[in-house]
Coordinates of C-alpha atoms in Angstrom, one line a residue:
D6 CA -127.1 98.1 94.5
E7 CA -124.9 95.5 96.1
G8 CA -122.1 98.0 96.7
Q9 CA -124.4 100.5 98.5
V10 CA -125.8 97.6 100.6
A11 CA -122.2 96.8 101.6
L12 CA -121.7 100.3 102.8
D13 CA -125.0 100.7 104.5
V14 CA -124.9 97.5 106.6
P15 CA -121.9 98.4 108.7
R16 CA -123.2 101.9 109.1
S17 CA -126.6 100.7 110.3
L18 CA -124.9 98.4 112.9
N19 CA -123.5 101.4 114.6
T20 CA -126.3 103.9 114.1
Y21 CA -129.6 102.0 114.4
P22 CA -131.7 103.5 117.3
Q23 CA -131.5 101.6 120.5
G24 CA -135.2 101.9 121.5
N25 CA -136.8 100.0 118.7
L26 CA -137.0 96.7 120.5
S27 CA -139.2 95.9 123.4
C28 CA -137.0 93.4 125.1
P29 CA -136.8 92.2 128.7
C30 CA -133.1 92.3 128.5
I31 CA -130.9 95.3 129.3
L32 CA -130.1 97.2 126.2
S33 CA -126.6 98.1 127.4
N34 CA -123.1 96.6 127.6
G35 CA -123.3 95.9 123.8
F36 CA -126.6 94.2 123.6
H37 CA -128.0 96.9 121.3
D38 CA -125.5 95.7 118.7
V39 CA -126.9 92.2 118.9
C40 CA -130.4 93.4 118.6
T41 CA -129.4 95.5 115.5
V42 CA -128.4 92.3 113.6
F43 CA -131.8 90.9 114.2
L44 CA -133.4 94.1 113.0
L45 CA -131.4 94.0 109.8
L46 CA -132.1 90.4 109.2
F47 CA -135.8 90.3 110.0
G48 CA -137.2 93.8 110.1
T49 CA -138.7 95.5 113.2
E50 CA -141.7 93.3 113.9
S51 CA -140.2 90.0 113.4
A52 CA -137.1 91.1 115.1
K53 CA -139.0 92.0 118.2
Q54 CA -140.4 88.4 118.5
N55 CA -137.1 86.8 117.7
V56 CA -135.0 88.8 120.0
N57 CA -137.5 88.4 122.9
T58 CA -137.4 84.7 122.3
V59 CA -133.7 84.6 122.2
C60 CA -133.5 86.9 125.3
L61 CA -135.8 84.5 127.3
L62 CA -134.1 81.3 126.2
T63 CA -130.4 82.3 126.0
L64 CA -129.2 85.8 126.0
A65 CA -131.0 86.9 129.2
I66 CA -128.7 84.6 131.2
I67 CA -125.5 85.7 129.5
D68 CA -123.2 87.3 132.0
G69 CA -122.3 90.3 129.9
M70 CA -125.9 91.5 130.0
L71 CA -126.0 92.0 133.8
E72 CA -126.0 95.4 135.3
T73 CA -122.3 95.4 135.8
L74 CA -119.4 94.0 133.6
E75 CA -117.8 92.2 136.7
P76 CA -118.8 88.7 135.7
I77 CA -117.8 89.0 132.0
L78 CA -114.5 90.6 133.0
R79 CA -113.9 87.6 135.2
E80 CA -114.6 85.3 132.2
L81 CA -112.2 87.2 130.1
T82 CA -109.3 86.4 132.5
L83 CA -109.7 82.8 131.3
I84 CA -108.2 84.1 128.0
D85 CA -104.7 84.2 129.5
T86 CA -105.0 80.6 130.6
L87 CA -106.2 79.5 127.1
I88 CA -103.3 81.2 125.4
R89 CA -100.8 79.8 127.9
L90 CA -102.2 76.2 127.3
Q91 CA -102.0 76.7 123.5
D92 CA -99.0 78.8 122.9
E93 CA -96.5 79.4 125.9
E94 CA -94.2 81.7 123.8
L95 CA -97.1 84.1 122.9
Y96 CA -98.4 84.0 126.5
D97 CA -95.1 85.0 127.9
Y98 CA -94.7 87.8 125.5
I99 CA -98.1 89.3 126.3
Q100 CA -97.5 88.8 129.9
K101 CA -94.1 90.5 129.6
A102 CA -95.9 93.4 128.0
D103 CA -98.2 93.5 131.0
V104 CA -101.4 93.4 128.8
L105 CA -104.6 92.5 130.5
P106 CA -107.1 90.4 128.5
Y107 CA -109.8 93.0 128.2
Y108 CA -108.8 94.1 124.7
C109 CA -111.5 91.8 123.2
L110 CA -114.3 92.9 125.5
S111 CA -116.4 94.4 122.7
W112 CA -115.9 91.3 120.6
V113 CA -117.3 89.1 123.4
I114 CA -120.2 91.2 124.5
T115 CA -121.4 92.1 121.0
W116 CA -120.5 88.8 119.4
C117 CA -118.2 90.7 117.2
S118 CA -121.0 92.7 115.6
H119 CA -119.6 96.0 116.8
D120 CA -116.2 95.3 115.3
L121 CA -116.8 93.5 112.0
D122 CA -118.1 95.2 108.9
D123 CA -118.9 92.1 106.9
F124 CA -122.5 91.2 107.7
A125 CA -122.1 87.7 106.3
K126 CA -119.3 87.1 108.8
I127 CA -121.3 88.5 111.6
T128 CA -124.3 86.3 111.0
R129 CA -122.0 83.3 110.5
L130 CA -120.6 83.9 114.0
F131 CA -124.2 84.4 115.5
D132 CA -124.9 80.9 114.2
L133 CA -121.9 79.6 116.2
F134 CA -122.7 81.5 119.4
L135 CA -126.4 80.8 119.5
C136 CA -125.8 77.1 119.4
S137 CA -122.9 77.2 121.8
N138 CA -122.1 77.7 125.5
P139 CA -122.0 81.4 126.4
L140 CA -118.2 81.1 126.8
M141 CA -117.7 80.4 123.1
P142 CA -117.0 84.0 122.2
V143 CA -114.1 83.7 124.6
Y144 CA -112.8 80.7 122.9
F145 CA -113.3 82.4 119.5
A146 CA -111.4 85.5 120.8
V147 CA -108.4 83.3 121.8
A148 CA -108.6 81.6 118.4
V149 CA -108.2 85.1 116.8
V150 CA -105.3 86.1 119.0
L151 CA -103.5 82.8 118.3
S152 CA -103.9 83.3 114.5
R153 CA -102.0 86.6 114.9
R154 CA -99.1 85.3 117.0
D155 CA -96.4 86.1 114.4
K156 CA -97.5 89.6 114.1
V157 CA -97.8 90.0 118.0
L158 CA -94.3 88.5 118.5
S159 CA -92.8 91.0 115.9
L160 CA -94.2 94.0 117.7
P161 CA -92.2 96.0 120.4
C162 CA -92.9 94.3 123.8
D163 CA -94.7 97.3 125.5
T164 CA -98.3 97.6 126.9
S165 CA -99.6 100.3 124.6
T166 CA -98.3 98.7 121.3
I167 CA -99.6 95.2 122.1
H168 CA -102.9 96.2 123.6
S169 CA -103.6 98.6 120.7
F170 CA -102.9 95.9 118.2
L171 CA -104.9 93.3 119.9
T172 CA -108.0 95.5 120.3
K173 CA -108.4 95.7 116.6
L174 CA -110.4 92.8 115.2
P175 CA -109.2 92.1 111.6
Q176 CA -111.7 92.5 108.9
D177 CA -110.1 89.7 106.8
L178 CA -110.9 87.0 109.4
D179 CA -111.4 83.4 108.1
V180 CA -114.5 83.0 110.2
D181 CA -115.0 79.4 109.4
A182 CA -111.4 78.4 110.2
L183 CA -111.4 80.3 113.4
A184 CA -114.8 78.9 114.4
L185 CA -113.4 75.4 113.9
A186 CA -110.4 76.2 116.0
A187 CA -112.6 77.7 118.9
M188 CA -114.8 74.6 118.9
H189 CA -111.8 72.3 119.1
M190 CA -110.3 74.4 121.8
E191 CA -113.6 74.0 123.9
Q192 CA -113.5 70.3 123.3
T193 CA -109.8 70.1 124.5
Y194 CA -110.4 72.5 127.4
P195 CA -114.1 72.2 128.3
I196 CA -115.7 74.8 130.6
I197 CA -115.2 73.0 134.0
L198 CA -111.7 71.9 133.2
L199 CA -110.6 75.4 132.0
Q200 CA -111.8 76.9 135.3
H201 CA -109.9 74.2 137.2
L202 CA -106.7 74.7 135.1
S203 CA -106.9 78.6 135.5
G204 CA -107.7 78.6 139.2
I205 CA -110.6 81.0 138.3
G206 CA -113.9 79.7 139.4
L207 CA -117.0 81.5 137.8
D208 CA -120.1 81.8 139.8
T209 CA -122.2 78.7 140.1
V210 CA -125.3 80.6 138.6
S211 CA -123.1 82.0 135.8
A212 CA -124.6 81.4 132.4
V213 CA -121.4 79.5 131.5
N214 CA -121.9 77.0 134.4
T215 CA -125.7 76.6 134.1
Y216 CA -125.9 76.3 130.3
Q217 CA -125.6 72.5 130.1
H218 CA -128.1 71.9 132.8
L219 CA -130.7 74.4 131.5
W220 CA -130.4 73.0 128.0

């Protein structure tokens, strides 16, 4: 029944064997969570074809799928700049608490599929991320943080409290509203401008910087 399906989907996202897809990409750094979504949507055989295609066309060049997390961690540092540009009070509070922007690492590298239980919300976000620059999950993460500003500002200003709160992706997200906010943010602070404003230049061969040219 529908109730059982609602329970089984999030359980499947965390327990589906990682070796069921033959994919040229590295099944690490969270990519198995992405593959699992395709498995649940299309079944094993169709998922293999779809994931391989997506790997070759888009995901294989995403920086979070390289052998180390260094490129994606560098991209996450752009989060602080975006928060500062959007909300200086919130930025100052997070900085005062000495919280680094790595709290949303799993959101970014798994496209939120590791943290959300609602499969409809997960697939909605996949639609967004599949048709956007690979940095869109970062813009989305910032939109989530900004949407929680009042709660963050009400917490004690210490590292453990703020970091612990920010690592938890709320299950009641208004995905559509946050997606619109993320897209607006990208339009206001496009990829190249954002790097300039932050003083953080990503590698010239980064998926973020090559996306427009390759597509």
